[in-house]
Short mmCIF file of C-alpha atoms and ligand atoms in Angstrom, two decimals:
data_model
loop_
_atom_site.label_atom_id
_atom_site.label_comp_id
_atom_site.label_asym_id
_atom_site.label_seq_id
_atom_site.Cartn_x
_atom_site.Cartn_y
_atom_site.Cartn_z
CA UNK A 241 -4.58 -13.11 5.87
CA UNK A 242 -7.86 -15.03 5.56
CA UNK A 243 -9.91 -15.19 2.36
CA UNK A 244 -13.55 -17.21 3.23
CA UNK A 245 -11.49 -18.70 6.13
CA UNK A 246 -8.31 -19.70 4.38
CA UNK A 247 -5.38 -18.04 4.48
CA UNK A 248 -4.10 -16.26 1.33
CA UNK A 249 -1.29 -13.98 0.40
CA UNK A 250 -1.46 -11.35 -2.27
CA UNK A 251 1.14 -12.60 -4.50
CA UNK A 252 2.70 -16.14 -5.44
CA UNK A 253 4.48 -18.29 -7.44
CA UNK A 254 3.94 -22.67 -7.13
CA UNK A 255 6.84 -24.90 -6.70
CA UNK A 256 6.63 -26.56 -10.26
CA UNK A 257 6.68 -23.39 -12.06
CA UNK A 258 8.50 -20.29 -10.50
CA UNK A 259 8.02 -18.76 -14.36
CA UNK A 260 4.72 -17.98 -13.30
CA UNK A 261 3.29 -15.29 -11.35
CA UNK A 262 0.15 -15.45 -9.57
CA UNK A 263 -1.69 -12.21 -7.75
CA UNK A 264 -5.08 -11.60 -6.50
CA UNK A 265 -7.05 -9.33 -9.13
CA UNK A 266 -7.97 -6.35 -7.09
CA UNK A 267 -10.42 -4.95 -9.84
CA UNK A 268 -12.41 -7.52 -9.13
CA UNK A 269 -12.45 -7.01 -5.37
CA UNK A 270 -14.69 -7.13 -3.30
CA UNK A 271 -17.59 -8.41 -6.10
CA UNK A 272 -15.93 -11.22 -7.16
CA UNK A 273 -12.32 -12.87 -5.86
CA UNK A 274 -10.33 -13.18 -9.12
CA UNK A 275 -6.75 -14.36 -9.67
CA UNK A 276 -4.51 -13.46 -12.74
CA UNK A 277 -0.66 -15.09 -14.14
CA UNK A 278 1.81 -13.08 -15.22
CA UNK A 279 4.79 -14.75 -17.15
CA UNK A 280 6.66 -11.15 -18.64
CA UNK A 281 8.02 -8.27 -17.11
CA UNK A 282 6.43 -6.22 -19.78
CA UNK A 283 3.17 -7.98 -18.24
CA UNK A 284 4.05 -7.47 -14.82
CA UNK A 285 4.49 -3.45 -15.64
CA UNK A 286 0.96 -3.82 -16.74
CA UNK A 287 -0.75 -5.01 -14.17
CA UNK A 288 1.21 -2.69 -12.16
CA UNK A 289 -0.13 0.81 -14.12
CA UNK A 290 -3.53 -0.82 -14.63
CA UNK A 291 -4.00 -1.59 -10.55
CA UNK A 292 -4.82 -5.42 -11.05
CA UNK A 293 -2.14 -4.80 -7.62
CA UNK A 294 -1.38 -1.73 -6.00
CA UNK A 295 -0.13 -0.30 -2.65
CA UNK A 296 2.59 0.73 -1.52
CA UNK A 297 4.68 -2.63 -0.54
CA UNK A 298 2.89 -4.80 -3.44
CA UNK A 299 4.07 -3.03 -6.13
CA UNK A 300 7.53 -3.19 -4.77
CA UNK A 301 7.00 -6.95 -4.31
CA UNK A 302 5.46 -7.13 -7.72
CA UNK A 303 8.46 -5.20 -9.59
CA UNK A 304 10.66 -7.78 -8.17
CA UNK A 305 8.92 -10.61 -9.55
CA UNK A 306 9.29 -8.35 -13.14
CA UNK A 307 12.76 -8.80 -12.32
CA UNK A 308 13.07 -12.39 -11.98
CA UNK A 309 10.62 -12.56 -14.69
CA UNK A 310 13.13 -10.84 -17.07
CA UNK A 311 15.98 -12.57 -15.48
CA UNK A 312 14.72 -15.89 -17.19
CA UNK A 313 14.61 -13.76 -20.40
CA UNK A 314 17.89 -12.70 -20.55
CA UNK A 315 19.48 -15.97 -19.53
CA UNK A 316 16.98 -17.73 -22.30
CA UNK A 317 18.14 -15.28 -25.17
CA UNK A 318 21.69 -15.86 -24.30
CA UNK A 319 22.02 -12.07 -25.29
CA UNK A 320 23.32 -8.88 -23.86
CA UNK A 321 21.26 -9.71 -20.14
CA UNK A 322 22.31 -6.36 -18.95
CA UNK A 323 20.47 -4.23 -21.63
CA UNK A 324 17.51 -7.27 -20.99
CA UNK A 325 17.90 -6.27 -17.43
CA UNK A 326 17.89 -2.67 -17.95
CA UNK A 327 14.95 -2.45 -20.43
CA UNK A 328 12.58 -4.47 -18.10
CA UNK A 329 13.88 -1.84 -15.12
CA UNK A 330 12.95 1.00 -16.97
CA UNK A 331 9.21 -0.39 -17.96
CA UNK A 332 8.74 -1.40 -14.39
CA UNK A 333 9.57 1.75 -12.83
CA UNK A 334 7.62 3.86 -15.05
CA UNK A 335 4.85 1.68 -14.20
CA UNK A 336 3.56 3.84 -11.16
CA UNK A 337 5.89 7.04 -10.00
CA UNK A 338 4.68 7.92 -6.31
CA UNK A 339 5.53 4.59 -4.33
CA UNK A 340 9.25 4.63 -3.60
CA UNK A 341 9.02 0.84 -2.89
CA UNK A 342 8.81 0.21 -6.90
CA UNK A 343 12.16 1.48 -7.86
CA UNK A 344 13.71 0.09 -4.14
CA UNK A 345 12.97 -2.98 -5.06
CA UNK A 346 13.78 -2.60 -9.02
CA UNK A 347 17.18 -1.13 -7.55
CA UNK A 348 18.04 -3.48 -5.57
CA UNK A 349 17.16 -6.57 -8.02
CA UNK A 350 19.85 -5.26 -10.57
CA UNK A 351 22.50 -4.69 -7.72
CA UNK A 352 22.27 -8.13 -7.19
CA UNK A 353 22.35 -9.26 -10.80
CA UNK A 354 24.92 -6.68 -11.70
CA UNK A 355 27.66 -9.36 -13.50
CA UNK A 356 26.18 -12.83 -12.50
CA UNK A 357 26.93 -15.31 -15.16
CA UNK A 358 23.94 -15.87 -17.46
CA UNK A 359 23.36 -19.65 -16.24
CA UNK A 360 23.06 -18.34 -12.55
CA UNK A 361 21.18 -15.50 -13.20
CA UNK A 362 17.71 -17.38 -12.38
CA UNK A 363 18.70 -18.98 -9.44
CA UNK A 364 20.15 -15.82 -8.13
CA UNK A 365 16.68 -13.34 -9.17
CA UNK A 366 14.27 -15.99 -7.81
CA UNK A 367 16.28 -15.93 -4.08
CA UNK A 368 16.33 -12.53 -4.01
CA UNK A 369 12.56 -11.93 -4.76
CA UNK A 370 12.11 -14.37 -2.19
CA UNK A 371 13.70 -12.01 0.32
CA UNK A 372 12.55 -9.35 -0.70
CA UNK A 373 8.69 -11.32 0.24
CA UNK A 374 9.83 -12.72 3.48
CA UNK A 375 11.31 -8.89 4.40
CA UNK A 376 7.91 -7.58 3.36
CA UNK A 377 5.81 -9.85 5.91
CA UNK A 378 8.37 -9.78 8.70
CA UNK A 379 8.50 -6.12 8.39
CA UNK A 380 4.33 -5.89 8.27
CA UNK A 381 4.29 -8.00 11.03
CA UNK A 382 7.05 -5.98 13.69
CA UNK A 383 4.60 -2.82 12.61
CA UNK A 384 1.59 -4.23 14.17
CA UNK A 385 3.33 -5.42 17.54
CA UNK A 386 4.98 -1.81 17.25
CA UNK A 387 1.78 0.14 16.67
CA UNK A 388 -0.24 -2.89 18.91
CA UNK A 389 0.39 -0.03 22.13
CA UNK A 390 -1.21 2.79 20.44
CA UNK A 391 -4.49 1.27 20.38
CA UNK A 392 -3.74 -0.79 23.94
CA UNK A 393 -3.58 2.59 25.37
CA UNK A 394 -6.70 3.86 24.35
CA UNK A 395 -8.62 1.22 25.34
CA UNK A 396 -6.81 0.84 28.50
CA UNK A 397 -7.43 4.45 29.40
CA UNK A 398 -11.28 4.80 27.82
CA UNK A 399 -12.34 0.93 28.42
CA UNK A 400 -14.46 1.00 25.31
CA UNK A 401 -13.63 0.11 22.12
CA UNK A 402 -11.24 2.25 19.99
CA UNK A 403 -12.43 3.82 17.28
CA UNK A 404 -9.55 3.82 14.45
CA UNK A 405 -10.02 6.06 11.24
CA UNK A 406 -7.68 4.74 8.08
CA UNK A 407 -7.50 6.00 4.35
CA UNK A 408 -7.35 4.47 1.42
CA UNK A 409 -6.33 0.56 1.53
CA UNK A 410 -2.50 -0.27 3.64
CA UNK A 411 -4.07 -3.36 4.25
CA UNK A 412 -2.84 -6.59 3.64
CA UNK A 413 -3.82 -6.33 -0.19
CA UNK A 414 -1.28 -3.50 -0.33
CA UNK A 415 1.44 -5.69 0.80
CA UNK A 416 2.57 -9.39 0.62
CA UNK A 417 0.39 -10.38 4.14
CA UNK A 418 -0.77 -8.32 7.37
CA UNK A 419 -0.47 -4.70 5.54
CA UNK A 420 1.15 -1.58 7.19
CA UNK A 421 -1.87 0.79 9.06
CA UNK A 422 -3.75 -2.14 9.61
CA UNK A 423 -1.38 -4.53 10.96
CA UNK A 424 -1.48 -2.83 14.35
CA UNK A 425 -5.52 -3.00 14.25
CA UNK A 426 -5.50 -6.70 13.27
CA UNK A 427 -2.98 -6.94 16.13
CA UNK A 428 -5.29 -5.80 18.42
CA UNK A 429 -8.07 -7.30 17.11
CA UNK A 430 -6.51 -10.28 17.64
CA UNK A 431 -5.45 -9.80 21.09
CA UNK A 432 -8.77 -9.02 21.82
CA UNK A 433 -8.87 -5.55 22.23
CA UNK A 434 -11.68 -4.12 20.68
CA UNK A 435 -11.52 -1.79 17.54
CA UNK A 436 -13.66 -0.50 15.38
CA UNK A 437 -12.43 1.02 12.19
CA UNK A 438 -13.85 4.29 10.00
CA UNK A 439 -12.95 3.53 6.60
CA UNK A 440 -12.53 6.27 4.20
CA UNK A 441 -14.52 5.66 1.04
CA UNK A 442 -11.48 7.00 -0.77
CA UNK A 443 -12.25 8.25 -3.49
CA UNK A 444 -11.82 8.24 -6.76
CA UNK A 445 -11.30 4.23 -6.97
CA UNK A 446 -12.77 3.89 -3.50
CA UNK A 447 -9.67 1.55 -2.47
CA UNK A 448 -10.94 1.93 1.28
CA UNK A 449 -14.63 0.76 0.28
CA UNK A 450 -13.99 -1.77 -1.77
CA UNK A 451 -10.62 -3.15 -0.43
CA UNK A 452 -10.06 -2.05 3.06
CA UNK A 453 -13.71 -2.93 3.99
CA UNK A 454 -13.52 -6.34 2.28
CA UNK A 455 -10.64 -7.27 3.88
CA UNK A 456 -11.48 -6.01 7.93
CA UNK A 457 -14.89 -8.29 7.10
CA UNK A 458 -12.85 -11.21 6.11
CA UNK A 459 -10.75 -10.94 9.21
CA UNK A 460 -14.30 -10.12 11.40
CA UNK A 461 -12.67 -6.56 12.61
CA UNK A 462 -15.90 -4.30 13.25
CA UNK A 463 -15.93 -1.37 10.67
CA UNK A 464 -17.87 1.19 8.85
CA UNK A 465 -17.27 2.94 5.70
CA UNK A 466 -17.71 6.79 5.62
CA UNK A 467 -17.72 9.30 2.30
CA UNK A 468 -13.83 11.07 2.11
CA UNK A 469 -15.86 14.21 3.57
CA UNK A 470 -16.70 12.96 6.94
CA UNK A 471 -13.67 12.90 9.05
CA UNK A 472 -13.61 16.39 10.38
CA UNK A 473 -16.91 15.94 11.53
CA UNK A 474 -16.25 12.60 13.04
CA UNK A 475 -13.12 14.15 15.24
CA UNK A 476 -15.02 16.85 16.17
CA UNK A 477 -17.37 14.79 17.96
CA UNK A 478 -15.11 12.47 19.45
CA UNK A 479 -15.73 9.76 17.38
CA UNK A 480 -11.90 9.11 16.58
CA UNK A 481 -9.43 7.70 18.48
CA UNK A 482 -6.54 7.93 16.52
CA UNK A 483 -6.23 8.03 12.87
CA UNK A 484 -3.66 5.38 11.36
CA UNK A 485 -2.46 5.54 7.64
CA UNK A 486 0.01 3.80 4.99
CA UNK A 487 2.38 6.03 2.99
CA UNK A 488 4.14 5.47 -0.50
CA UNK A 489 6.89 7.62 0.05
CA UNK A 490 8.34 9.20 3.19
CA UNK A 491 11.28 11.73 2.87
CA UNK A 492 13.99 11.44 5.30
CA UNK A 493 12.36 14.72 7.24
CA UNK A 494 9.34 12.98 7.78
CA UNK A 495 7.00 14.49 5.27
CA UNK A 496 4.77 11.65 3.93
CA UNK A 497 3.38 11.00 0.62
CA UNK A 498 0.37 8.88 0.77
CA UNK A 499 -3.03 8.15 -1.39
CA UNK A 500 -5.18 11.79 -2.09
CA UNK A 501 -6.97 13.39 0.92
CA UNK A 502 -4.59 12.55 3.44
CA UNK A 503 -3.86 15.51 4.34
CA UNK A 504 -7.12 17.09 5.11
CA UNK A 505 -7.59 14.28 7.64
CA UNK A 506 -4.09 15.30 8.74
CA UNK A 507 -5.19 18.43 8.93
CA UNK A 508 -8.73 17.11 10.68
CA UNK A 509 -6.73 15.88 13.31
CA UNK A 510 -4.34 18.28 14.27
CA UNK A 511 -7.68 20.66 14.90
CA UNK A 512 -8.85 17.98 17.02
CA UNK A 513 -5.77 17.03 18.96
CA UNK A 514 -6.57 13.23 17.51
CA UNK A 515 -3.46 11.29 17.24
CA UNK A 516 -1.83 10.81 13.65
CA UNK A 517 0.27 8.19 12.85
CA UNK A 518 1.74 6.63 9.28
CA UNK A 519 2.88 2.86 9.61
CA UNK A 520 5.20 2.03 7.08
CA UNK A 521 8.22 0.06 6.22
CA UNK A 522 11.62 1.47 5.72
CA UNK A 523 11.09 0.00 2.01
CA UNK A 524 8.54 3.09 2.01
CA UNK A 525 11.40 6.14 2.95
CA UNK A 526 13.01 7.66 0.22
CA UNK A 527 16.28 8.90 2.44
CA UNK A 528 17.05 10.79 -0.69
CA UNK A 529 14.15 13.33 -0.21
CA UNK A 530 13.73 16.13 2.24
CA UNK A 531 11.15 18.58 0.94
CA UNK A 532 8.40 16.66 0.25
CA UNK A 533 5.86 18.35 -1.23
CA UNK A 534 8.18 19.67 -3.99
CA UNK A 535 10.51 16.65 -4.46
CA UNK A 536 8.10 13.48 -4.53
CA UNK A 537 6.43 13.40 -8.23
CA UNK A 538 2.53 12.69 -7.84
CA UNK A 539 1.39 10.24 -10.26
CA UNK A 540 -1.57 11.76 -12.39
CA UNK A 541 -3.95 9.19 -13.13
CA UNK A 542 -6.61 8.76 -16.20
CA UNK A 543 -9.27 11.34 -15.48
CA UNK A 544 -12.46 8.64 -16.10
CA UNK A 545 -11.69 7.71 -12.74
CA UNK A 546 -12.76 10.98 -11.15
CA UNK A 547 -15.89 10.96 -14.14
CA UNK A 548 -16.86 7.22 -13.69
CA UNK A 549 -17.41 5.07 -10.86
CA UNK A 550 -17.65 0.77 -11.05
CA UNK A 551 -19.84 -0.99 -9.10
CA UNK A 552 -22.46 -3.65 -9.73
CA UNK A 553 -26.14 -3.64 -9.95
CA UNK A 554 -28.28 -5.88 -7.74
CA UNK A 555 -30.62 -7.62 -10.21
CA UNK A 556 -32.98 -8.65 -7.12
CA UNK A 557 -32.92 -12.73 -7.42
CA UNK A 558 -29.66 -13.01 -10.03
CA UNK A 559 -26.37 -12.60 -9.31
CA UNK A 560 -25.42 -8.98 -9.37
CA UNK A 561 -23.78 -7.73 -12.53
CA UNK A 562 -20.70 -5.14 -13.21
CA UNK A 563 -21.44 -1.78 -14.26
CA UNK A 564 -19.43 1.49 -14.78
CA UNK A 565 -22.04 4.91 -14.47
CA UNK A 566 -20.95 8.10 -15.41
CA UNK A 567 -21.31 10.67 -12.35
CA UNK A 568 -20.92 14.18 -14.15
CA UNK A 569 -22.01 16.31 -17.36
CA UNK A 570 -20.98 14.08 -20.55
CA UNK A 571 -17.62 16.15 -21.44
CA UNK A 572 -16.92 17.38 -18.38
CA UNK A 573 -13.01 18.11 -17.70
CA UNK A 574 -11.75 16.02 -14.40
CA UNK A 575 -8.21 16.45 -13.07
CA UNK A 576 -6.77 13.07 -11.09
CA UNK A 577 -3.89 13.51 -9.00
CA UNK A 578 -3.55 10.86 -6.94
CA UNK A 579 -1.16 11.70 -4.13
CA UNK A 580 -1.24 13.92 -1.51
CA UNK A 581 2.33 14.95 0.68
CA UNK A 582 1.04 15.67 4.49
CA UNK A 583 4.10 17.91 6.04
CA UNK A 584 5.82 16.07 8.76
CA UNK A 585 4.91 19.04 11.39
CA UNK A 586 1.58 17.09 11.20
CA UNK A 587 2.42 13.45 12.11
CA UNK A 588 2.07 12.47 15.34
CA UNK A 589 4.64 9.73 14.94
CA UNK A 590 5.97 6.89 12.19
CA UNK A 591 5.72 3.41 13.21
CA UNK A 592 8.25 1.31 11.02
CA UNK A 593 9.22 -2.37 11.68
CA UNK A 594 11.96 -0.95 13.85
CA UNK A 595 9.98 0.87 16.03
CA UNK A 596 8.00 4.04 16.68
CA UNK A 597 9.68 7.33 16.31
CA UNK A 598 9.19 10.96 15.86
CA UNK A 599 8.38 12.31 11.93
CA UNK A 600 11.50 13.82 11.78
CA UNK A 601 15.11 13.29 10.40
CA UNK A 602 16.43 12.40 13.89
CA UNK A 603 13.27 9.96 14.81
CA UNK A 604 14.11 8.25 11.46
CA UNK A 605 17.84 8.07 11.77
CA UNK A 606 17.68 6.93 15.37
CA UNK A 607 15.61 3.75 14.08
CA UNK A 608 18.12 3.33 10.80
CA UNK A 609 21.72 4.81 12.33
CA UNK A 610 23.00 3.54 8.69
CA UNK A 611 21.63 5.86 7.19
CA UNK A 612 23.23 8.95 8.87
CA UNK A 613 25.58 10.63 6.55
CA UNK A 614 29.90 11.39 7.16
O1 MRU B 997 -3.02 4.12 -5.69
P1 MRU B 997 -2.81 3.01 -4.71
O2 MRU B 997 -4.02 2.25 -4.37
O3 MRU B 997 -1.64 2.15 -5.09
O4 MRU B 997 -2.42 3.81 -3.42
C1 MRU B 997 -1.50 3.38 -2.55
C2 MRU B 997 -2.13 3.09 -1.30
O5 MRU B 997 -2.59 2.00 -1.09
C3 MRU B 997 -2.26 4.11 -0.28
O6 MRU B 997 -1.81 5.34 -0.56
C4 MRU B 997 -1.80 3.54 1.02
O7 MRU B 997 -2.38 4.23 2.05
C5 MRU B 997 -0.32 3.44 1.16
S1 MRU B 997 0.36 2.07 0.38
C6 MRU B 997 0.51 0.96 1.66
#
């Protein structure tokens, strides 16, 4: 997607030097547009629990790197390269709990090196990352010409622009390129339908005010950003069209995991009759879950968050400057969990890179027949 007009994708290595890992700082978003190299999977699990990248598909994306990282590790060290393997696995994975995509793609990087002779075992990590990067954008991609007719219909039955309310940030920063709830609304944007977008602050590291908003302006998509509270007042006014999120992980029932306060606006809409749909990958279902609101473990984050916000202050004529306030009583206990599951019975419908389907074990294993069991 475009950054000041050029096009940029979250996450890269150059030509000359794959043992490098470049990714767009996302602290640093939208104040400043920051980049930071990562040459360790012990690094990579780092900027994976500290949010320098985060989202859903990235940090899948990101873990695989890890992998290749600590593929050229073991091959260098010429020592046991499965327990080298294994030990950069388990660092990655512990890295963030929630988003199934992190141990899918962790998974899958040491089924492929499972037994590969030590002086292949580069060449074989670095082509499977790549996959795993070109799957990501194809699949981001085939979810906004799937989720493209959700908005056409709107406008093509109101003729006025459609008013789209998202959570959190499954933008393109969440993934590789394109992003998963807003791939369908830069679709349209793009076809020239018009949209405009209410962006969740989203709370407590306002992902949707700082990232989500940044990136609809750098793509010119007409938005405005609205406190966490606002939705159910918005629907009940008529000021939604639909309401179109990410998740991080999606049982194989349909329940879906995604950032805190999902669910009230899942709940918002389902009072309204307003349309709720979760675009995601299949990299995002975790087939092996069915209940989940007591299988999928939410990821408890450091409590400053909630306490503290960052920002920057305008200074008037200088540039502004980065500042972190504190927003309650000095001492004051703050709890952080940063997940929320919204129960299937609530989703309007999935859209996937396969297709749209019902939030249900038979909508999912229509799209994915290979996962049906017996
Ligand atoms: O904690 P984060 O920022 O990694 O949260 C993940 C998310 O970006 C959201 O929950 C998102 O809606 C789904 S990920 C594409």
């Amino acid at each position: 997607m475009l950054v000041d007009g050029v096009h940029r994708r979250t996450i890269w290595t150059e030509p000359d030097d794959p043992g490098t890992v470049h990714l767009i700082d996302q602290r640093a978003l939208p104040f400043s547009f920051e980049t930071v190299r990562v040459t360790s999977a012990t690094q990579m699990a780092a900027t994976i629990s500290d949010m320098v990248v985060r989202g859903a598909g990235l940090i899948g994306v990101a873990a695989a790197y890890g992998m290749a990282l600590a593929a050229r590790s073991a091959a260098d060290d010429r020592g046991d390269a499965a327990t080298t393997l294994q030990a950069a696995a388990a660092r990655l994975e512990a890295s963030r709990p929630t988003a199934v995509n992190l141990t899918w793609a962790v998974d899958r990087m040491l089924r492929t090196l499972d037994g590969i002779d030590p002086g292949d075992l580069v060449a074989t990590a670095d082509a499977e990352t790549e996959a795993i990067v070109a799957e990501d954008v194809a699949a981001c991609q085939a979810i906004g010409r799937h989720g493209l007719p959700l908005i056409e219909e709107i406008h093509e039955c109101t003729g006025r622009p459609v008013n789209v309310m998202t959570h959190c940030n499954a933008g393109w920063l969440a993934f590789v390129d394109h992003g998963s709830a807003t791939a369908p609304i830069y679709t349209a944007h793009d076809a020239g339908i018009p949209v405009h977008v209410w962006v969740d602050e989203t709370r407590p590291r306002n992902q949707g005010a700082r990232l989500t908003a940044w990136e609809l302006g750098q793509h010119g998509v007409p938005h405005s950003v609205v406190v966490d509270n606002a939705g159910g007042h918005l629907m009940q006014h008529g000021l939604v069209d639909l309401v179109l999120v990410g998740s991080d992980r999606t049982t194989a029932t349909g329940d879906v995991a995604n950032k805190i306060g999902t669910y009230l606006k899942a709940l918002a809409a389902h009072d309204n009759d307003v349309p709720f749909h979760v675009a995601l990958p299949s990299s995002s279902i975790d087939w092996s879950a069915r209940a989940g609101r007591r299988e999928i473990v939410i990821e408890e984050r450091d409590p400053t968050e909630v306490t503290h916000i960052d920002g920057v202050v305008e200074t008037g004529s200088g540039p502004a400057v980065p500042a972190q306030v504190r927003l309650v009583p000095e001492g004051t206990i703050a709890v952080n969990h940063g997940f929320d599951v919204t129960p299937a019975r609530l989703v309007t419908g999935l859209v996937t890179e396969r297709g749209r389907c019902p939030a249900d074990e038979s909508g999912l294993l229509g799209l994915y027949p290979e996962h049906r069991r017996g």
